[in-house]
Short mmCIF file of N, CA and C in Angstrom, two decimals:
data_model
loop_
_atom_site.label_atom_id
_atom_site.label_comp_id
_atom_site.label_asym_id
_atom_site.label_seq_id
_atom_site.Cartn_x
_atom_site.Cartn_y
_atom_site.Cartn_z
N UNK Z 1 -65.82 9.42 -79.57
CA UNK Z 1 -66.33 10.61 -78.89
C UNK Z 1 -67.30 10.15 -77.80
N UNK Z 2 -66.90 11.04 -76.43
CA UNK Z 2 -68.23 10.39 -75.73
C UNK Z 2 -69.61 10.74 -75.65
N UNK Z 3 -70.52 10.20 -75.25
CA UNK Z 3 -72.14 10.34 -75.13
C UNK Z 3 -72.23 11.96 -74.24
N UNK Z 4 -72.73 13.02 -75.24
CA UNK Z 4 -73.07 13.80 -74.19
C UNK Z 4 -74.39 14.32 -74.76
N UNK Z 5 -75.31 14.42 -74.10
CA UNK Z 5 -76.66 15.32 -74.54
C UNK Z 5 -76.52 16.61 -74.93
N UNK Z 6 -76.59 16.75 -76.47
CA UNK Z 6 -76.65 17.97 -77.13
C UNK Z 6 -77.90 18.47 -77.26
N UNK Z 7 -78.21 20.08 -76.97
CA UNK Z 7 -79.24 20.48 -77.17
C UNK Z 7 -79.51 20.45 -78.27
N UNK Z 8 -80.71 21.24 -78.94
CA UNK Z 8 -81.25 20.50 -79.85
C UNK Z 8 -80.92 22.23 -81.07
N UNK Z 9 -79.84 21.79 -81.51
CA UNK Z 9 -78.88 23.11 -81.96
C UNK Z 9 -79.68 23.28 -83.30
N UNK Z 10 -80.58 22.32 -84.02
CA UNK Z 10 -81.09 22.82 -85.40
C UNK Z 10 -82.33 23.51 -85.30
N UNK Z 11 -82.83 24.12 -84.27
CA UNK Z 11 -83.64 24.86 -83.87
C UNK Z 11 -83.21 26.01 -84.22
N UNK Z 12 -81.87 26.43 -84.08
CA UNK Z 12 -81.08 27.87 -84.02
C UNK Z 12 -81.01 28.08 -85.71
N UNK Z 13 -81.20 27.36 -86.83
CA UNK Z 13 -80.68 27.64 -87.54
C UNK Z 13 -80.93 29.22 -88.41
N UNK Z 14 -82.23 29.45 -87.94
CA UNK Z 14 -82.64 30.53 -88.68
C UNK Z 14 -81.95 32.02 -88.10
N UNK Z 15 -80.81 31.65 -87.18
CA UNK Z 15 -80.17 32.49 -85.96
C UNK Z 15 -79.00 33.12 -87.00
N UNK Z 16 -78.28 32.03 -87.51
CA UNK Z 16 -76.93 32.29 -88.14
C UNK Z 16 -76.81 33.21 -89.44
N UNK Z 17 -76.14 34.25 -89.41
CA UNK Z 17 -75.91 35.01 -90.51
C UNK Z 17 -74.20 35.29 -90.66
N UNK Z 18 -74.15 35.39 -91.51
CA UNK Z 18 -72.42 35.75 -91.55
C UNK Z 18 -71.78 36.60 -90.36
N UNK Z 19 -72.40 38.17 -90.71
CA UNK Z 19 -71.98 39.67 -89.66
C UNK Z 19 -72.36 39.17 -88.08
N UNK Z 20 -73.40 37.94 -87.60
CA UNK Z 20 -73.56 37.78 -86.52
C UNK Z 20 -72.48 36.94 -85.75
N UNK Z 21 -71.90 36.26 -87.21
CA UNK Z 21 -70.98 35.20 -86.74
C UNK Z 21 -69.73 35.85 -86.42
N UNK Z 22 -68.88 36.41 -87.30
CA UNK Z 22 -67.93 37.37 -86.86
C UNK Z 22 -67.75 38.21 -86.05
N UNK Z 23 -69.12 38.98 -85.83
CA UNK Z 23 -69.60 39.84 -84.57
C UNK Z 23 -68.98 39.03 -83.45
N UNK Z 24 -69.52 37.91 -83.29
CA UNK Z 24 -70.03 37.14 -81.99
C UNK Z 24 -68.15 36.56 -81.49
N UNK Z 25 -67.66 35.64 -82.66
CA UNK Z 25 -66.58 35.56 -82.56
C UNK Z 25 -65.21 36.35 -82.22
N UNK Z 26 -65.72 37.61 -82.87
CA UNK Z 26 -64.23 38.86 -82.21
C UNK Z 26 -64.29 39.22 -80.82
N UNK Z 27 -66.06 39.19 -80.76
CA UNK Z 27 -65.93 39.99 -79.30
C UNK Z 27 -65.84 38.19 -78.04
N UNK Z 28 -65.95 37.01 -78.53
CA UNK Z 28 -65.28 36.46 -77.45
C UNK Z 28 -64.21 35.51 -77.44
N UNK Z 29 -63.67 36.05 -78.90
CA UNK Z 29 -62.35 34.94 -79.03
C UNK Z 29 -61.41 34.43 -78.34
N UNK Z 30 -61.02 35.94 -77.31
CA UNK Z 30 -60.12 35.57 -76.24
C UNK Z 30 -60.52 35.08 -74.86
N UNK Z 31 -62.05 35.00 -74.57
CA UNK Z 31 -62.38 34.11 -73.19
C UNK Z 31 -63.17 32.76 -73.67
N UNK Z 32 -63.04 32.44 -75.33
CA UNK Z 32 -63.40 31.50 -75.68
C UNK Z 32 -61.66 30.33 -75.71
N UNK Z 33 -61.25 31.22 -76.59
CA UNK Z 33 -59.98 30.61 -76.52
C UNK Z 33 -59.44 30.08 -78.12
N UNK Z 34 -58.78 29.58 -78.28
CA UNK Z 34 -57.83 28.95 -80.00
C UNK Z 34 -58.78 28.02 -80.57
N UNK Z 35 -58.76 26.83 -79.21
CA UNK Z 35 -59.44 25.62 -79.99
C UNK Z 35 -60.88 25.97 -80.35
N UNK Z 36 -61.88 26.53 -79.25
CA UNK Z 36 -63.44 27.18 -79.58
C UNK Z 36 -63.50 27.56 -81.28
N UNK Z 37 -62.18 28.97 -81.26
CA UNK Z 37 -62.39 29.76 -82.36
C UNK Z 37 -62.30 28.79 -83.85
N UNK Z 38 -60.95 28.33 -83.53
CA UNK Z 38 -60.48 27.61 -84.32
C UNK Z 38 -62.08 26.54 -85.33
N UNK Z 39 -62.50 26.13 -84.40
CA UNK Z 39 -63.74 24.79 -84.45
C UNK Z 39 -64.82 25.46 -85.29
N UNK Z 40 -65.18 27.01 -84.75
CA UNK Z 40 -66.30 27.82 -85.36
C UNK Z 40 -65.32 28.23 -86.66
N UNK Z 41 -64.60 28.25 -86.28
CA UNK Z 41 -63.83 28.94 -87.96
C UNK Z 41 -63.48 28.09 -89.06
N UNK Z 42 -63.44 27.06 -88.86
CA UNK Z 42 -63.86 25.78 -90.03
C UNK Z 42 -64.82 25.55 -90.57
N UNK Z 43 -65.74 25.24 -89.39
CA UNK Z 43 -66.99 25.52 -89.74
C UNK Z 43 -67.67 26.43 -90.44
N UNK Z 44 -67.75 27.77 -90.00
CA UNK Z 44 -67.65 28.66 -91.22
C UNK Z 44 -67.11 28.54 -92.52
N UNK Z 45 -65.76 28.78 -92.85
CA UNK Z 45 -65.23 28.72 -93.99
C UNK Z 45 -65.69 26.91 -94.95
N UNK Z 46 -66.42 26.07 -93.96
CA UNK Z 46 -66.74 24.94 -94.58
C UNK Z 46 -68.30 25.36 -95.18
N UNK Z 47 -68.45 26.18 -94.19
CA UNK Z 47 -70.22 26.57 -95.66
C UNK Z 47 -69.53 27.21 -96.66
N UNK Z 48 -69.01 27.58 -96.33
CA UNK Z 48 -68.81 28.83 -98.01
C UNK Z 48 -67.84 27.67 -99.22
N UNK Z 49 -67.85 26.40 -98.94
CA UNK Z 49 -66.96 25.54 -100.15
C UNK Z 49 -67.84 24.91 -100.87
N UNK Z 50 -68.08 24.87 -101.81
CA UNK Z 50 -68.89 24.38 -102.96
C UNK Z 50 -69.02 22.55 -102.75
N UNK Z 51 -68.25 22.67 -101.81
CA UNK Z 51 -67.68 20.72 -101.72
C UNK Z 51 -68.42 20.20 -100.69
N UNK Z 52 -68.98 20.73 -99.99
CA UNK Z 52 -69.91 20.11 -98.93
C UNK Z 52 -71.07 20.22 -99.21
N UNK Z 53 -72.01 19.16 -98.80
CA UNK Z 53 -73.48 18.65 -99.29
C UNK Z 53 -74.27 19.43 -98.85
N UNK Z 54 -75.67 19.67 -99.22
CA UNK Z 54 -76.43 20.54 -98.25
C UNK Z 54 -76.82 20.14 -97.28
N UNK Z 55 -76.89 18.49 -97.02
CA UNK Z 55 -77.02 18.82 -95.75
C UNK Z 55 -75.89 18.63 -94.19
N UNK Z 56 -74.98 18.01 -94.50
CA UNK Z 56 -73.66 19.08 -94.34
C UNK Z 56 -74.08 20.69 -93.90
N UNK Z 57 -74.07 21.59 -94.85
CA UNK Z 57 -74.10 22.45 -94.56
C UNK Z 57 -75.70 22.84 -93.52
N UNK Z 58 -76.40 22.10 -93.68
CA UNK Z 58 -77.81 22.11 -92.83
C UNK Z 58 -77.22 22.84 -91.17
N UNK Z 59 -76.60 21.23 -91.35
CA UNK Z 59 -76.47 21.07 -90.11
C UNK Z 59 -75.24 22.07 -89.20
N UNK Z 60 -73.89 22.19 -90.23
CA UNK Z 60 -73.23 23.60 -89.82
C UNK Z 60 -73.99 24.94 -89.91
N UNK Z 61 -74.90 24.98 -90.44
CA UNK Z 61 -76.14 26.51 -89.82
C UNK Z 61 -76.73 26.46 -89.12
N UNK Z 62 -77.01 25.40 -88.70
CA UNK Z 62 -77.66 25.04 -87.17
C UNK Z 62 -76.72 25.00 -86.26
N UNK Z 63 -75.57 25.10 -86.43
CA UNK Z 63 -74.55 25.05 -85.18
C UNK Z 63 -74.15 26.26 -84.42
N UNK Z 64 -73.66 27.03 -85.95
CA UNK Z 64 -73.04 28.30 -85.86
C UNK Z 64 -74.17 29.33 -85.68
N UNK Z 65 -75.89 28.91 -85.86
CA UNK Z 65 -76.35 29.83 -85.31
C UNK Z 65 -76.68 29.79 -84.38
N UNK Z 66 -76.47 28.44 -83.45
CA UNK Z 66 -76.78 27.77 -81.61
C UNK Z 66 -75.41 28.88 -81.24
N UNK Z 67 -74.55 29.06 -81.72
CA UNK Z 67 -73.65 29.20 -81.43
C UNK Z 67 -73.76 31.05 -81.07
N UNK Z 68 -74.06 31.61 -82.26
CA UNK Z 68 -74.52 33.02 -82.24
C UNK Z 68 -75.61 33.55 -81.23
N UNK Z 69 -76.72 32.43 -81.13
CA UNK Z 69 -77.73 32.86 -80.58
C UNK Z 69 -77.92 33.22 -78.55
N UNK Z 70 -78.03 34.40 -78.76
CA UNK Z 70 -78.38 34.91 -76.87
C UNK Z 70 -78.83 33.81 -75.98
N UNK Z 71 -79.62 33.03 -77.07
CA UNK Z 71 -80.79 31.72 -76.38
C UNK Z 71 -80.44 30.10 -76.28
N UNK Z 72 -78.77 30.12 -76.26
CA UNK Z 72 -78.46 29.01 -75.99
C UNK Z 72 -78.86 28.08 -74.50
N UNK Z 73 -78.63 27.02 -74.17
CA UNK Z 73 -79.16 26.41 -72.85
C UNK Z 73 -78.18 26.78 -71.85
N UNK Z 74 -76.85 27.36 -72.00
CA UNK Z 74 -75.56 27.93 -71.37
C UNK Z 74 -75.46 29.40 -71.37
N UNK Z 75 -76.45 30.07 -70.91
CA UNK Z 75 -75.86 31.50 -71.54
C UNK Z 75 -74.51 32.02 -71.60
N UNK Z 76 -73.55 32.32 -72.45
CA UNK Z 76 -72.77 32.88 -72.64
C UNK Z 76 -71.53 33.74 -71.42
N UNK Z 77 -72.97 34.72 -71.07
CA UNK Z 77 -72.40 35.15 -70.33
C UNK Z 77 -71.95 34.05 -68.61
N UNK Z 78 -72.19 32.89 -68.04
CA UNK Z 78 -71.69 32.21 -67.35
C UNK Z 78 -70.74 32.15 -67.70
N UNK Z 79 -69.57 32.42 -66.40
CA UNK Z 79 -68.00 32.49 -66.77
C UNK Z 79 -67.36 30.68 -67.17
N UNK Z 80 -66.79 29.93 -67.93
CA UNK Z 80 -66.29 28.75 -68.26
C UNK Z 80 -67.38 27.67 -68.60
N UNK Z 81 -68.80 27.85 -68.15
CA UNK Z 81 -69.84 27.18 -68.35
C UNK Z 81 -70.27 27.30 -69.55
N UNK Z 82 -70.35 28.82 -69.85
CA UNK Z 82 -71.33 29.59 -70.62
C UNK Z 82 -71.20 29.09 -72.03
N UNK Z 83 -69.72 28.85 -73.06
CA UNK Z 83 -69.41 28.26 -73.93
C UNK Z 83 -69.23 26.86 -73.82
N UNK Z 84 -69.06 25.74 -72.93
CA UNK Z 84 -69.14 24.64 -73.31
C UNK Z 84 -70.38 24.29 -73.91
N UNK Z 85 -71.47 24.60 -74.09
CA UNK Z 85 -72.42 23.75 -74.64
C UNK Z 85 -72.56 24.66 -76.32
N UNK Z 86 -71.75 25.24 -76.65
CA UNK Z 86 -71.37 26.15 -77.84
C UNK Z 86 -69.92 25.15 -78.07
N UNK Z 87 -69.49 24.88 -77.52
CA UNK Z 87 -68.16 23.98 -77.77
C UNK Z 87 -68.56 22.87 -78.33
N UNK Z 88 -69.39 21.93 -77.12
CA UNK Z 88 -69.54 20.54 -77.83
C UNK Z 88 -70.68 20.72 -79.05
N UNK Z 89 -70.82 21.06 -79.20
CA UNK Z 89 -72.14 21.65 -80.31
C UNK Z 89 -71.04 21.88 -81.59
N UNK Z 90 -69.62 22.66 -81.58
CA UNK Z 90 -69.38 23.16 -82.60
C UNK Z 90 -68.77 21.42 -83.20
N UNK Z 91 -68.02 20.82 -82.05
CA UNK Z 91 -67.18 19.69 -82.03
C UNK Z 91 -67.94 18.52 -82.58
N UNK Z 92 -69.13 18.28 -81.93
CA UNK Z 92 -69.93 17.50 -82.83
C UNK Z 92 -70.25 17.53 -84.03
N UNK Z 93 -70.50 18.70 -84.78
CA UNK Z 93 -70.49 19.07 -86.13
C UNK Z 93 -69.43 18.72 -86.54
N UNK Z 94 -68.76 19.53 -86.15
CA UNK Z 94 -67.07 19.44 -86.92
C UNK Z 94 -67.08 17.97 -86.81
N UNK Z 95 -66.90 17.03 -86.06
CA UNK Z 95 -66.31 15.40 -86.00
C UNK Z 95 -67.37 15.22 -87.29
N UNK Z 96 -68.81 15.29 -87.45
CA UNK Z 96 -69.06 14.61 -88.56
C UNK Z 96 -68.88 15.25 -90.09
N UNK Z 97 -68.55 16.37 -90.12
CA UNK Z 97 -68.08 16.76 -91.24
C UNK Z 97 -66.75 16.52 -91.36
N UNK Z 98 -65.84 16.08 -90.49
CA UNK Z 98 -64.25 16.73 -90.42
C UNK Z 98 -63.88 16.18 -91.89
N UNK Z 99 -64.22 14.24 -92.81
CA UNK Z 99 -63.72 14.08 -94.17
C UNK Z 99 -64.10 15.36 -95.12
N UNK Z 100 -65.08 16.39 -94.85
CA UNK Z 100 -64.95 17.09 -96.05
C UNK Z 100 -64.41 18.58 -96.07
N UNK Z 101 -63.69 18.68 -95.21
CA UNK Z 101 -63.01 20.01 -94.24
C UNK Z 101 -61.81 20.17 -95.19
N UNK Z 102 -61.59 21.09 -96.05
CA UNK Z 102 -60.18 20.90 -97.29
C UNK Z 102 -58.90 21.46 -96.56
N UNK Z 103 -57.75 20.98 -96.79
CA UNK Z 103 -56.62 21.77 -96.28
C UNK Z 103 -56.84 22.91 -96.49
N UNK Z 104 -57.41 23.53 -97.78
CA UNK Z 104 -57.70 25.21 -97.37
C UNK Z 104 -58.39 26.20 -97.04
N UNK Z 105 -59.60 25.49 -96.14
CA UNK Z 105 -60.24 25.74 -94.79
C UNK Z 105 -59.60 25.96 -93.76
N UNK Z 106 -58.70 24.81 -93.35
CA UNK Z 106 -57.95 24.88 -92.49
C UNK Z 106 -56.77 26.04 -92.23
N UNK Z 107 -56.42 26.32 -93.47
CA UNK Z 107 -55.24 27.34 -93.55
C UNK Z 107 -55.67 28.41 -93.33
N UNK Z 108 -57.22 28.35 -94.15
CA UNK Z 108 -57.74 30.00 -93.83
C UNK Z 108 -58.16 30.21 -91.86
N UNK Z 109 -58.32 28.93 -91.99
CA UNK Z 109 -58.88 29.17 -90.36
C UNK Z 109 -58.02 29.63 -89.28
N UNK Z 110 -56.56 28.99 -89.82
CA UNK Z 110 -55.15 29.00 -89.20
C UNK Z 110 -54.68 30.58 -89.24
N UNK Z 111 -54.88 30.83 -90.34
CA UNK Z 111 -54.32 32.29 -90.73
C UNK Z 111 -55.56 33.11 -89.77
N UNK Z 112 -56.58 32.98 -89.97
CA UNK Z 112 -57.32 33.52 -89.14
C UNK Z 112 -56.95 33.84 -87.96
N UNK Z 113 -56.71 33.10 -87.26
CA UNK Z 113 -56.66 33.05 -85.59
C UNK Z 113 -55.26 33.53 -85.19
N UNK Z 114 -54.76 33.90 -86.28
CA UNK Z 114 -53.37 34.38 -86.03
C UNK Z 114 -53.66 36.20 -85.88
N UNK Z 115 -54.85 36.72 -86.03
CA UNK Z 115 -55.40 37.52 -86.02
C UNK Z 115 -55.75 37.91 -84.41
N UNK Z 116 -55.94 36.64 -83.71
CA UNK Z 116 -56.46 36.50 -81.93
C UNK Z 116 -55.46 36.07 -81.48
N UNK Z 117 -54.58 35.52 -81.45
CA UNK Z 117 -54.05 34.73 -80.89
C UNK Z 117 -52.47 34.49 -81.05
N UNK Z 118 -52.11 33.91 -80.47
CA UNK Z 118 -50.18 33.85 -80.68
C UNK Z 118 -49.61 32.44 -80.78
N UNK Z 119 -48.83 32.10 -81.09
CA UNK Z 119 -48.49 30.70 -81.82
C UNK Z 119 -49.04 29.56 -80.84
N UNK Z 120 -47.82 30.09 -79.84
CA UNK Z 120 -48.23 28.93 -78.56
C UNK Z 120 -49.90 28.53 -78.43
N UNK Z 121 -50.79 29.65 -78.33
CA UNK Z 121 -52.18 29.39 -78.54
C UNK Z 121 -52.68 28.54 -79.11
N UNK Z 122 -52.48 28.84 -80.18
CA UNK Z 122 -52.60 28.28 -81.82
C UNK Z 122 -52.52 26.97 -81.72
N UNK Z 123 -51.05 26.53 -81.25
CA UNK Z 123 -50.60 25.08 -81.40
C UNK Z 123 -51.92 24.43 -80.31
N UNK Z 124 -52.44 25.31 -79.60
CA UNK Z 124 -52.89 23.93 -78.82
C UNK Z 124 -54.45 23.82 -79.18
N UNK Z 125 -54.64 24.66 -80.30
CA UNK Z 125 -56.24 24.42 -80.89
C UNK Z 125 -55.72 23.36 -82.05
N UNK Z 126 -54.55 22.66 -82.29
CA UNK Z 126 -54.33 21.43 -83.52
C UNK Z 126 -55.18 20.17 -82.68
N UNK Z 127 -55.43 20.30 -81.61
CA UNK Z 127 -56.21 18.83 -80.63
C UNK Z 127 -57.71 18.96 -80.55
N UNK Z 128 -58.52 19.36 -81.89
CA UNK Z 128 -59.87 19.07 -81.86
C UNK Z 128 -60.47 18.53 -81.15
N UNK Z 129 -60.18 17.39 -81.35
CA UNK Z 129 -61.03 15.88 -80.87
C UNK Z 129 -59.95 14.94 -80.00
N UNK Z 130 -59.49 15.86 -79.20
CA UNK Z 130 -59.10 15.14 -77.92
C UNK Z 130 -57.93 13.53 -78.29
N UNK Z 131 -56.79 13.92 -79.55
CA UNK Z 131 -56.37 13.21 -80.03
C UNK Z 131 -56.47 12.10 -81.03
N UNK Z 132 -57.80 12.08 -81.12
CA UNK Z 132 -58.77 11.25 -82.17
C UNK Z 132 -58.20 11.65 -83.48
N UNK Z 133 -57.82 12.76 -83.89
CA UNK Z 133 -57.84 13.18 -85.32
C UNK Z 133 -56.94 14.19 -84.61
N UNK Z 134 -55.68 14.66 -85.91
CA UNK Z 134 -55.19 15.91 -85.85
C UNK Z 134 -55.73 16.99 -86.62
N UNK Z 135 -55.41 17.97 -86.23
CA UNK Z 135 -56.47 19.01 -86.82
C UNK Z 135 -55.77 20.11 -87.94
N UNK Z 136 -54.49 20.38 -87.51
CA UNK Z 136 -53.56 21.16 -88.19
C UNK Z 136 -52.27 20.26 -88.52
#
């Protein structure tokens, strides 16, 4: 993965709540896109597994609430800007959790986005990490 300066996303953690996360996710799934959703939606369904450590999970509540929060260093609303620093933020998490991510995270995440999105979509959120790892 390459060197990029991440803000300092465990600041946000007290941001993240479930209803904020879903909130936040429906209303920008489609100018976020498959792979974005896809990344936050692992993440999610990876707090709620009994199989990941706490701090593991520390650090995915600090993501997903950088992620939720109005007060990111990208605001949101900037058109293509606004989510990359909500992207590499989710991607960095995800790469260091990805060994404890269960196939049925993934499925739920899969089935999820089938909710936003249409196959072709879909297929091209399986490239997480830029070929490093497959994802689906």
């Amino acid at each position: 993965m390459n060197k990029i300066d991440l803000p300092d996303f465990m600041k946000y953690k007290d941001k993240f709540t479930s209803n904020g996360f879903v909130e936040k996710i429906a209303r920008i799934a489609k100018r976020a896109g498959a792979k974005f959703v896809y990344a936050a939606l692992i993440l999610f369904y990876t707090l709620q597994s009994d199989k990941v450590s706490i701090k593991d999970k520390a650090i995915i509540i600090g993501a997903l609430g950088y992620l939720i929060s109005p007060l990111d260093v990208m605001p949101d609303a900037i058109p293509i800007a606004g989510l990359s620093d909500d992207l590499a933020v989710l991607i960095y998490v995800l790469h260091k959790i990805w060994g404890d991510v269960s196939d049925e995270v993934k499925e739920k995440a899969h089935a999820k986005l089938s909710q936003w999105f249409d196959e072709d979509e879909i297929s091209e959120a399986s490239d997480l990490f830029g070929g490093q790892d497959e994802a689906m």
